[in-house]
C-alpha atoms as one frame of an Amber mdcrd trajectory, in Angstrom:
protein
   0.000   0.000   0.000   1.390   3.226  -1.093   1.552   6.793   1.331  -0.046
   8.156  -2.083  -3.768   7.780  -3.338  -4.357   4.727  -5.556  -6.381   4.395
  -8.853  -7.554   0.929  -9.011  -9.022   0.612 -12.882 -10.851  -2.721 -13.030
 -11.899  -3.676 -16.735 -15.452  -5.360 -16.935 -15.339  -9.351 -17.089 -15.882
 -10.963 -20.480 -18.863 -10.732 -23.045 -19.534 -12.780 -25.945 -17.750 -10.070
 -28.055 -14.769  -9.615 -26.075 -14.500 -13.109 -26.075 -14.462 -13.250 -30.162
 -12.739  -9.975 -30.434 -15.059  -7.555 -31.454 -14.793  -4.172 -30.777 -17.491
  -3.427 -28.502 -17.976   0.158 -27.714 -21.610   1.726 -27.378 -23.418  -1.949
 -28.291 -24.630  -3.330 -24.473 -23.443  -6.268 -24.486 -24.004  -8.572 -20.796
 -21.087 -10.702 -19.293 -21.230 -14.045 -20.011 -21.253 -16.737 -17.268 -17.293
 -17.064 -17.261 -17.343 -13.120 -17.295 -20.150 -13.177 -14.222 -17.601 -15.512
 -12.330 -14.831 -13.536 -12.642 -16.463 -10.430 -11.804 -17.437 -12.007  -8.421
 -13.546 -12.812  -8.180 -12.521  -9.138  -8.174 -14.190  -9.464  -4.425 -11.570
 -11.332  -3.147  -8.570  -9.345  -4.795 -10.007  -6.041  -3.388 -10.557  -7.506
  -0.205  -9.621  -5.233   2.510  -9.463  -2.537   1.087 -11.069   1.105   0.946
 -12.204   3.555  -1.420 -13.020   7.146  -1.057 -15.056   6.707  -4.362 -15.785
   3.991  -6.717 -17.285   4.961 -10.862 -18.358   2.934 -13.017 -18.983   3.404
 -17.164 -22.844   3.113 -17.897 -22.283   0.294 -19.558 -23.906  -2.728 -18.069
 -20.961  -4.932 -18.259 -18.935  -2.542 -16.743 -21.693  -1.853 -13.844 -22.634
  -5.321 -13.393 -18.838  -5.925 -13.009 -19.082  -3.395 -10.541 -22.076  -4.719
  -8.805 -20.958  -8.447  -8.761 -17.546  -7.285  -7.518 -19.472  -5.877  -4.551
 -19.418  -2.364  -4.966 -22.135  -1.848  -6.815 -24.046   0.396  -4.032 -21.801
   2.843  -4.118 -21.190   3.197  -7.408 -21.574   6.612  -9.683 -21.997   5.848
 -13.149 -20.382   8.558 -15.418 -20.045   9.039 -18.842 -16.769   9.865 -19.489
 -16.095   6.186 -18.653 -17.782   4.841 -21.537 -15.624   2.983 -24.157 -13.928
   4.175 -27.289 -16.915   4.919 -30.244 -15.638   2.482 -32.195 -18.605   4.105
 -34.825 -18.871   2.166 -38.293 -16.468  -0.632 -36.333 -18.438  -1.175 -33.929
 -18.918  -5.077 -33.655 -16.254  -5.958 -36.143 -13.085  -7.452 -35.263  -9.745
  -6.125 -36.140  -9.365  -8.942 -38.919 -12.431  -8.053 -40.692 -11.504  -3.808
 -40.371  -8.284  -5.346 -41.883  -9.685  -6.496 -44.938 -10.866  -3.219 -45.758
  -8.624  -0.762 -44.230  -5.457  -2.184 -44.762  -2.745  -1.090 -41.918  -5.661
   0.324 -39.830  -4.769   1.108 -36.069  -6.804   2.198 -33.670  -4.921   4.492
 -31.684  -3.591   5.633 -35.151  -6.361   6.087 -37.055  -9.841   6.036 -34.678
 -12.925   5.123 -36.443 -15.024   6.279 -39.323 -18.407   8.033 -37.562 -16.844
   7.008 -34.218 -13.828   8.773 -31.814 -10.266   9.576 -32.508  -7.623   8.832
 -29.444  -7.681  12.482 -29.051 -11.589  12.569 -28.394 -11.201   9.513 -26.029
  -7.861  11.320 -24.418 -10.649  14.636 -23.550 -12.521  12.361 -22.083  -9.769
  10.289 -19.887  -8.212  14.148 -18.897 -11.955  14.652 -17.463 -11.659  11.690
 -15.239  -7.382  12.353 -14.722  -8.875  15.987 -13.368 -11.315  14.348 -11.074
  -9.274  11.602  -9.535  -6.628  14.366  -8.771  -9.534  16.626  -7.087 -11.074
  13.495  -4.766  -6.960  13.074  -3.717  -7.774   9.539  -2.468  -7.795   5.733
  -3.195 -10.531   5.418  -6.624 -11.968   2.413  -7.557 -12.671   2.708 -11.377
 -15.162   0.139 -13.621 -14.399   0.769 -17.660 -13.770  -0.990 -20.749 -10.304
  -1.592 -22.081  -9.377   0.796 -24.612 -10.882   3.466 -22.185  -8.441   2.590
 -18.885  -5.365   2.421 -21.944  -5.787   5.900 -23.008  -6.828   7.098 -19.247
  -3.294   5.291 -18.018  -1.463   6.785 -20.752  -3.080  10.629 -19.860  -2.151
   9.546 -16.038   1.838   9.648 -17.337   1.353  12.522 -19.371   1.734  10.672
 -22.025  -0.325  11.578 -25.389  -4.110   9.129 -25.740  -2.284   6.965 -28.916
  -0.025   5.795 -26.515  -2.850   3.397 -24.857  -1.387   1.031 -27.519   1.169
   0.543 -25.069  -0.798  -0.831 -22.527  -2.579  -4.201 -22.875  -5.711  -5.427
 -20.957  -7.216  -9.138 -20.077 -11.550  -8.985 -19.412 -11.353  -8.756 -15.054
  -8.352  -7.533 -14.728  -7.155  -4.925 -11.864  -4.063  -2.083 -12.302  -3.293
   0.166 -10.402  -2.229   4.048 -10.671  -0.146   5.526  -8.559   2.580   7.813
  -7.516   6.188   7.485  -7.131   7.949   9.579  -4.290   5.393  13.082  -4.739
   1.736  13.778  -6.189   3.923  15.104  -9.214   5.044  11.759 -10.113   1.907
   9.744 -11.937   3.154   6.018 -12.464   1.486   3.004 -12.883   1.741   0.590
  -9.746   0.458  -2.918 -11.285  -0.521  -3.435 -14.661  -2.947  -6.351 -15.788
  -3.321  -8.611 -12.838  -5.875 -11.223 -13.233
């Protein structure tokens, strides 16, 4: 446990597209039964400890996530924590944007009638902004490309470099700081 608030970013357990690969952004998908179970799981790895606030995307794999994981009464749903738009890809995997758009990347090149990373990175700076302001441990409920760009804009680091960061369905990381509140890191990355 660090002398320095904590950002604990939990990304929702799996859904039938996140378990084929397809880019799921504003479609509502549910958790599956494997994603249900490991949602419960997330109990157990946050067990003991405390949260000045916990947020969830509106999503309801995210919240139910969330709620499954236990903290789903005292949960504030915002929208700023909503995945990436993935617009005209939404529901495609990355093979099948492939095929038409050859060398498309996402953090590159965003989506056609959807968000660039700079439109998610406004977003993530919204949420950067209020984690700073509560100054205390955060439990945080999103999607994966989301909690990329948000840990990149934690570093300071420009929204495209979310590529950088990889992240399993139920997975906790944790932001930090190093020795002052002007030294963002990231404590833990991807645990499952």
């Amino acid at each position: 446990m660090s002398a320095f608030p904590e950002i604990y970013l939990v990304r929702h357990g799996e859904t039938e597209w996140s378990a084929s690969g397809k880019h799921t952004g504003r479609t509502d998908i549910p958790l599956t039964p494997a994603g249900e179970e490991a949602a419960r799981g997330i109990t157990e790895r946050l067990q003991g400890l405390s949260f000045q606030a916990v947020w969830s995307s509106p999503s309801q794999r995210a919240f139910k996530t969330c709620v499954l994981a236990g903290f789903g009464t005292a949960a504030l749903k915002t929208s700023d924590l909503a995945e990436w738009d993935y617009g005209a890809y939404e529901g495609l995997t990355t093979k099948q944007i492939l095929a038409k758009r050859h060398g498309w990347r996402l953090f590159r090149d965003g989506c056609p009638g959807g968000e660039m990373a700079q439109d998610v990175g406004a977003r993530a700076d919204r949420i950067v902004s209020q984690l700073r302001a509560v100054n205390a441990n955060v439990l945080v409920f999103s999607s994966a490309h989301f909690l990329r760009v948000l840990a990149a804009r934690w570093l300071g680091l420009p929204p495209h470099d979310g590529a950088l960061f990889a992240l399993d369905t139920a997975s906790i990381s944790v932001l930090g700081y190093e020795h002052d509140l002007g030294e963002p890191i990231v404590r833990h990355w991807n645990q499952r």
